GROMACS .gro file of N, CA and C in nm:
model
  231
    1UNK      N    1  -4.843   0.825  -1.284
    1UNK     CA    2  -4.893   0.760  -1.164
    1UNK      C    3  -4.951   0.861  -1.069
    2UNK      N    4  -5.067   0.822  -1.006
    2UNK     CA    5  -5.141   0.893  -0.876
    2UNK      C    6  -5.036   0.914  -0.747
    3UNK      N    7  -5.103   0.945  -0.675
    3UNK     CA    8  -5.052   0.959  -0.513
    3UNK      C    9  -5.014   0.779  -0.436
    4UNK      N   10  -5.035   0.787  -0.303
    4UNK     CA   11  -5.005   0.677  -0.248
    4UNK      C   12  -5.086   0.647  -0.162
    5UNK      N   13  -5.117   0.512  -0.103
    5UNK     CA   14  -5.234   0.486  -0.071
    5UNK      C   15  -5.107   0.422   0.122
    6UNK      N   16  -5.075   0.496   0.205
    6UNK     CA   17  -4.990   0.462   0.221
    6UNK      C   18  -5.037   0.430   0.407
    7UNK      N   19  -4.976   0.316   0.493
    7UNK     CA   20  -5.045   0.362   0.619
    7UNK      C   21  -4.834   0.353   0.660
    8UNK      N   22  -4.850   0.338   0.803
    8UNK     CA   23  -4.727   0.329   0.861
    8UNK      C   24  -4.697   0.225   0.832
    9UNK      N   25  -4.739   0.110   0.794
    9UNK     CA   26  -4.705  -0.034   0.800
    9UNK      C   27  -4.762  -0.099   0.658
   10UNK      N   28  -4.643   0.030   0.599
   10UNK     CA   29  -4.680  -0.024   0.427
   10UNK      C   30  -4.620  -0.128   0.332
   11UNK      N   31  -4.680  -0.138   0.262
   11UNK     CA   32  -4.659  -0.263   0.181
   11UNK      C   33  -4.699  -0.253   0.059
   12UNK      N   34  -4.597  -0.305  -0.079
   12UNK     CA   35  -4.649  -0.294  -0.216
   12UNK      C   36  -4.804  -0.389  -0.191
   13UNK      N   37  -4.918  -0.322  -0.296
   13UNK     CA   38  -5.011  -0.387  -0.291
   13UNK      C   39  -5.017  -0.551  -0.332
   14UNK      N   40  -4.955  -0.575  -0.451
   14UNK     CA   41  -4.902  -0.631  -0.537
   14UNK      C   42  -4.858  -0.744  -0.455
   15UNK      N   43  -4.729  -0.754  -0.363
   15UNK     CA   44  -4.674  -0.860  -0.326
   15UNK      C   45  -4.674  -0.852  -0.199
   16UNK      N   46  -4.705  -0.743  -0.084
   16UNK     CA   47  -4.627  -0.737  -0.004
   16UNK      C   48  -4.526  -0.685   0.052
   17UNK      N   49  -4.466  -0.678  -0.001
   17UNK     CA   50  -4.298  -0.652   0.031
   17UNK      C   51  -4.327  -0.463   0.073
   18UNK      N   52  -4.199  -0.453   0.198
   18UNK     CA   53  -4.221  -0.343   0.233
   18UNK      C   54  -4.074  -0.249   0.208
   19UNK      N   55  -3.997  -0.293   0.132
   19UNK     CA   56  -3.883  -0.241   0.127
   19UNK      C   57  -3.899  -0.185  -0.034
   20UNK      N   58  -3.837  -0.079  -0.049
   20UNK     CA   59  -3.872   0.042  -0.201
   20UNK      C   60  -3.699   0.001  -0.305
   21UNK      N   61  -3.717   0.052  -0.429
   21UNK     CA   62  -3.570   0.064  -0.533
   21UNK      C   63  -3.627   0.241  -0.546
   22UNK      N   64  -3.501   0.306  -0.586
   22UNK     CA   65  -3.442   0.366  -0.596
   22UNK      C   66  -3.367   0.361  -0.717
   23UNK      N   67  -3.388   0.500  -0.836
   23UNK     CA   68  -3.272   0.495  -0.916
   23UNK      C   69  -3.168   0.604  -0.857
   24UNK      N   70  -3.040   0.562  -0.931
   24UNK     CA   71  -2.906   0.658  -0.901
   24UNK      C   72  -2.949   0.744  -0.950
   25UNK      N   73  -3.032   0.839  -1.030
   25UNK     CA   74  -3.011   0.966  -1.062
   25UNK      C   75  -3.163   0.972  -1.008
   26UNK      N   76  -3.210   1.047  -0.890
   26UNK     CA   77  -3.295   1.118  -0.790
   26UNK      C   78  -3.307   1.236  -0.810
   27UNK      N   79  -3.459   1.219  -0.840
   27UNK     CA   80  -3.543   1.386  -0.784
   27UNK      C   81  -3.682   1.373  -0.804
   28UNK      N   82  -3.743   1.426  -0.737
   28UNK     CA   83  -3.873   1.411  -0.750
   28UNK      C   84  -3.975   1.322  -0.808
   29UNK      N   85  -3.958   1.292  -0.934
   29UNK     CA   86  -4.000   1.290  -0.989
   29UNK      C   87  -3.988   1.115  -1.075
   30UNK      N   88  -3.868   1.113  -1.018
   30UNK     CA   89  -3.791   0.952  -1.073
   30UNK      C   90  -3.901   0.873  -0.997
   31UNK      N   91  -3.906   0.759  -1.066
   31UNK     CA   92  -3.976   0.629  -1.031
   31UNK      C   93  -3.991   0.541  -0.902
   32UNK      N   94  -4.045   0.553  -0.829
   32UNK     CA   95  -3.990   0.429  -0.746
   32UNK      C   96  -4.073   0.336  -0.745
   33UNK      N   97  -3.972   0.198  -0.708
   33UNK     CA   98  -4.054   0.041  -0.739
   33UNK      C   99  -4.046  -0.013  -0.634
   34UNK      N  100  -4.141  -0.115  -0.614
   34UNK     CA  101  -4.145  -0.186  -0.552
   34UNK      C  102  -3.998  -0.319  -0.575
   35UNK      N  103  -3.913  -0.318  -0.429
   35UNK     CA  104  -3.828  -0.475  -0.452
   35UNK      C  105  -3.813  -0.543  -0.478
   36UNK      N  106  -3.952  -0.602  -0.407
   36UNK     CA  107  -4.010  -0.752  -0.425
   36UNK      C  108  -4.006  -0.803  -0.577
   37UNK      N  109  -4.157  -0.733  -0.671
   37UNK     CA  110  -4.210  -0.734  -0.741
   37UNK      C  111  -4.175  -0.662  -0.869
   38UNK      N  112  -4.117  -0.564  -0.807
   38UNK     CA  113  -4.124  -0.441  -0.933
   38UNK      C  114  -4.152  -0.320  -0.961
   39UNK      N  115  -4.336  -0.366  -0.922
   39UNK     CA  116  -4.379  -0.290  -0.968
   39UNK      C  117  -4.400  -0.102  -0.948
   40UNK      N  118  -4.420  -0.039  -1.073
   40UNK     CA  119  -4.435   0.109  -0.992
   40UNK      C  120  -4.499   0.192  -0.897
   41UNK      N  121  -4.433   0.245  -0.803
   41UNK     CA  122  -4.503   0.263  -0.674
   41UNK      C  123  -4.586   0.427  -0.679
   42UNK      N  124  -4.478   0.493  -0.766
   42UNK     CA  125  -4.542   0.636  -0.755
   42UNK      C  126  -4.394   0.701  -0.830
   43UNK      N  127  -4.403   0.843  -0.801
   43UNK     CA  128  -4.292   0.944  -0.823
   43UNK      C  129  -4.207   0.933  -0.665
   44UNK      N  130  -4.092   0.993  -0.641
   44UNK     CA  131  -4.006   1.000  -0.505
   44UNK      C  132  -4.091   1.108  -0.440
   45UNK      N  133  -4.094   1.223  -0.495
   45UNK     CA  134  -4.136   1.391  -0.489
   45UNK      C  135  -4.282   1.308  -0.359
   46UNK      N  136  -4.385   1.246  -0.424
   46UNK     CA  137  -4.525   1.198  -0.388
   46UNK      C  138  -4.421   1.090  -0.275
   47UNK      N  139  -4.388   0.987  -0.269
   47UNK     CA  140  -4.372   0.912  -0.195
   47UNK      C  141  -4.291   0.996  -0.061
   48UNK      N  142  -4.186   1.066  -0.103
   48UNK     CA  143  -4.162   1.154   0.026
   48UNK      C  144  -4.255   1.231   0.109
   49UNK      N  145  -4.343   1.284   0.038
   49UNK     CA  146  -4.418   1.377   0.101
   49UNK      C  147  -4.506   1.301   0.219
   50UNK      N  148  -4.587   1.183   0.136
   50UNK     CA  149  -4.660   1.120   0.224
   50UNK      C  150  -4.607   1.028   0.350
   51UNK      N  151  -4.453   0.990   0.338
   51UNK     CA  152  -4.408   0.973   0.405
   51UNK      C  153  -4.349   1.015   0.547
   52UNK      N  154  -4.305   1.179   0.502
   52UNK     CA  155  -4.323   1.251   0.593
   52UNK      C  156  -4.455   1.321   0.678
   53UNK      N  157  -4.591   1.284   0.578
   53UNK     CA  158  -4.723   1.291   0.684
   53UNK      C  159  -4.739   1.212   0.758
   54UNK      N  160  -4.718   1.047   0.764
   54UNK     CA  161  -4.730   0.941   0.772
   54UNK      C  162  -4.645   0.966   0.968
   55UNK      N  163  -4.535   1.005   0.949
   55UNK     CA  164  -4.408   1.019   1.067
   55UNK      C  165  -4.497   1.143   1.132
   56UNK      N  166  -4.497   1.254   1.092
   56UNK     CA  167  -4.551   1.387   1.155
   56UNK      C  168  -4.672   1.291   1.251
   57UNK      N  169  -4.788   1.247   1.210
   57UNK     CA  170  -4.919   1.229   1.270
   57UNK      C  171  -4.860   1.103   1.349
   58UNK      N  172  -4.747   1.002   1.321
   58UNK     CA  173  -4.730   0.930   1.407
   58UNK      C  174  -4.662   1.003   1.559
   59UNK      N  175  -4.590   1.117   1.518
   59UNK     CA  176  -4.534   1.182   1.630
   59UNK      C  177  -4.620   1.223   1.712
   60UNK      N  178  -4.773   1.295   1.623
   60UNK     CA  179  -4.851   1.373   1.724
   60UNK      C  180  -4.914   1.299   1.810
   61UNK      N  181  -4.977   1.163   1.769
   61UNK     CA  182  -5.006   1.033   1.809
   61UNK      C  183  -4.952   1.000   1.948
   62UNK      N  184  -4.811   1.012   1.963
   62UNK     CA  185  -4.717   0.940   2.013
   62UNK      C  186  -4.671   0.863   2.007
   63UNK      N  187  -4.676   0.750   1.852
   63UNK     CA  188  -4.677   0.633   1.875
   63UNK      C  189  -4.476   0.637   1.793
   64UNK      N  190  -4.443   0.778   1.770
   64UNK     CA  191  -4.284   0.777   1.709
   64UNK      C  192  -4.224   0.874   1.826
   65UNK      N  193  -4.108   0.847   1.790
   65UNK     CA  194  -4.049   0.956   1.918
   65UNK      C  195  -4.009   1.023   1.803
   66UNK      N  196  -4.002   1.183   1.844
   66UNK     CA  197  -3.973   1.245   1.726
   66UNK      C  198  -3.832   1.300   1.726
   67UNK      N  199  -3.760   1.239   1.801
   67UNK     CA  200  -3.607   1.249   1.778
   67UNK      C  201  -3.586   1.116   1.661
   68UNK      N  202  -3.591   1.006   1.622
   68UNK     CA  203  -3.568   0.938   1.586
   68UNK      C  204  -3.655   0.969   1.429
   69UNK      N  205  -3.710   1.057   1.400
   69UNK     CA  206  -3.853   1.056   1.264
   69UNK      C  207  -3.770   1.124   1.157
   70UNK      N  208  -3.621   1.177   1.192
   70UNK     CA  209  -3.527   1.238   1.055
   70UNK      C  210  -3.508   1.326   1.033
   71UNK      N  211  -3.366   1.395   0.987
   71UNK     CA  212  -3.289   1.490   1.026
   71UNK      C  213  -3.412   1.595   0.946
   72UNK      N  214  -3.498   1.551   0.833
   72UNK     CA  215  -3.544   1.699   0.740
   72UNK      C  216  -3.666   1.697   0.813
   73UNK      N  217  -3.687   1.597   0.935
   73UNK     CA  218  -3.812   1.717   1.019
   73UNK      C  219  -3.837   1.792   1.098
   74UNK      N  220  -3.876   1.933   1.075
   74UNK     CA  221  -3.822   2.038   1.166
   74UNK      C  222  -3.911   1.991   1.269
   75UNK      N  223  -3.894   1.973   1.424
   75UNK     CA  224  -3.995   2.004   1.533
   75UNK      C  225  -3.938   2.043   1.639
   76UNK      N  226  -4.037   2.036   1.690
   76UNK     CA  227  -3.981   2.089   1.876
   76UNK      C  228  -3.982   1.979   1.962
   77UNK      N  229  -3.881   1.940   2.015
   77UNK     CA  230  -3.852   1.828   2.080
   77UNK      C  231  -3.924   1.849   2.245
   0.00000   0.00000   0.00000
């Protein structure tokens, strides 16, 4: 699977649904699916990353407070 096509207010293409699965054994590289539907969303490794661009540019924005954006992002408050 490619990258992610991802905005802040994401959603499987497929159905909708904005909530992700998760397998018990995590890393990078494991699968993640869509809830709803199923279907495959990407690798974790790719979905984290863009996720954390997604929070960063919302911070610079202003539109996140960046106390609340998660313990693994380093910034300056």
């Amino acid at each position: 699977m490619s990258g992610f096509a991802l905005t802040s207010n994401y959603a499987c293409e497929t159905c909708d649904c904005s909530a992700i699965m998760l397998p018990e054994a995590l890393n990078d590289h494991s699968l993640v699916r869509c809830s709803g539907c199923g279907a495959e969303l990407g690798e974790w490794g790719a979905f984290k990353a863009m996720t954390r661009r997604i929070i960063m540019d919302e911070v610079e924005r202003g539109t996140c407070d960046p106390r609340s954006a998660g313990v693994d992002m380093a910034m300056k408050i």
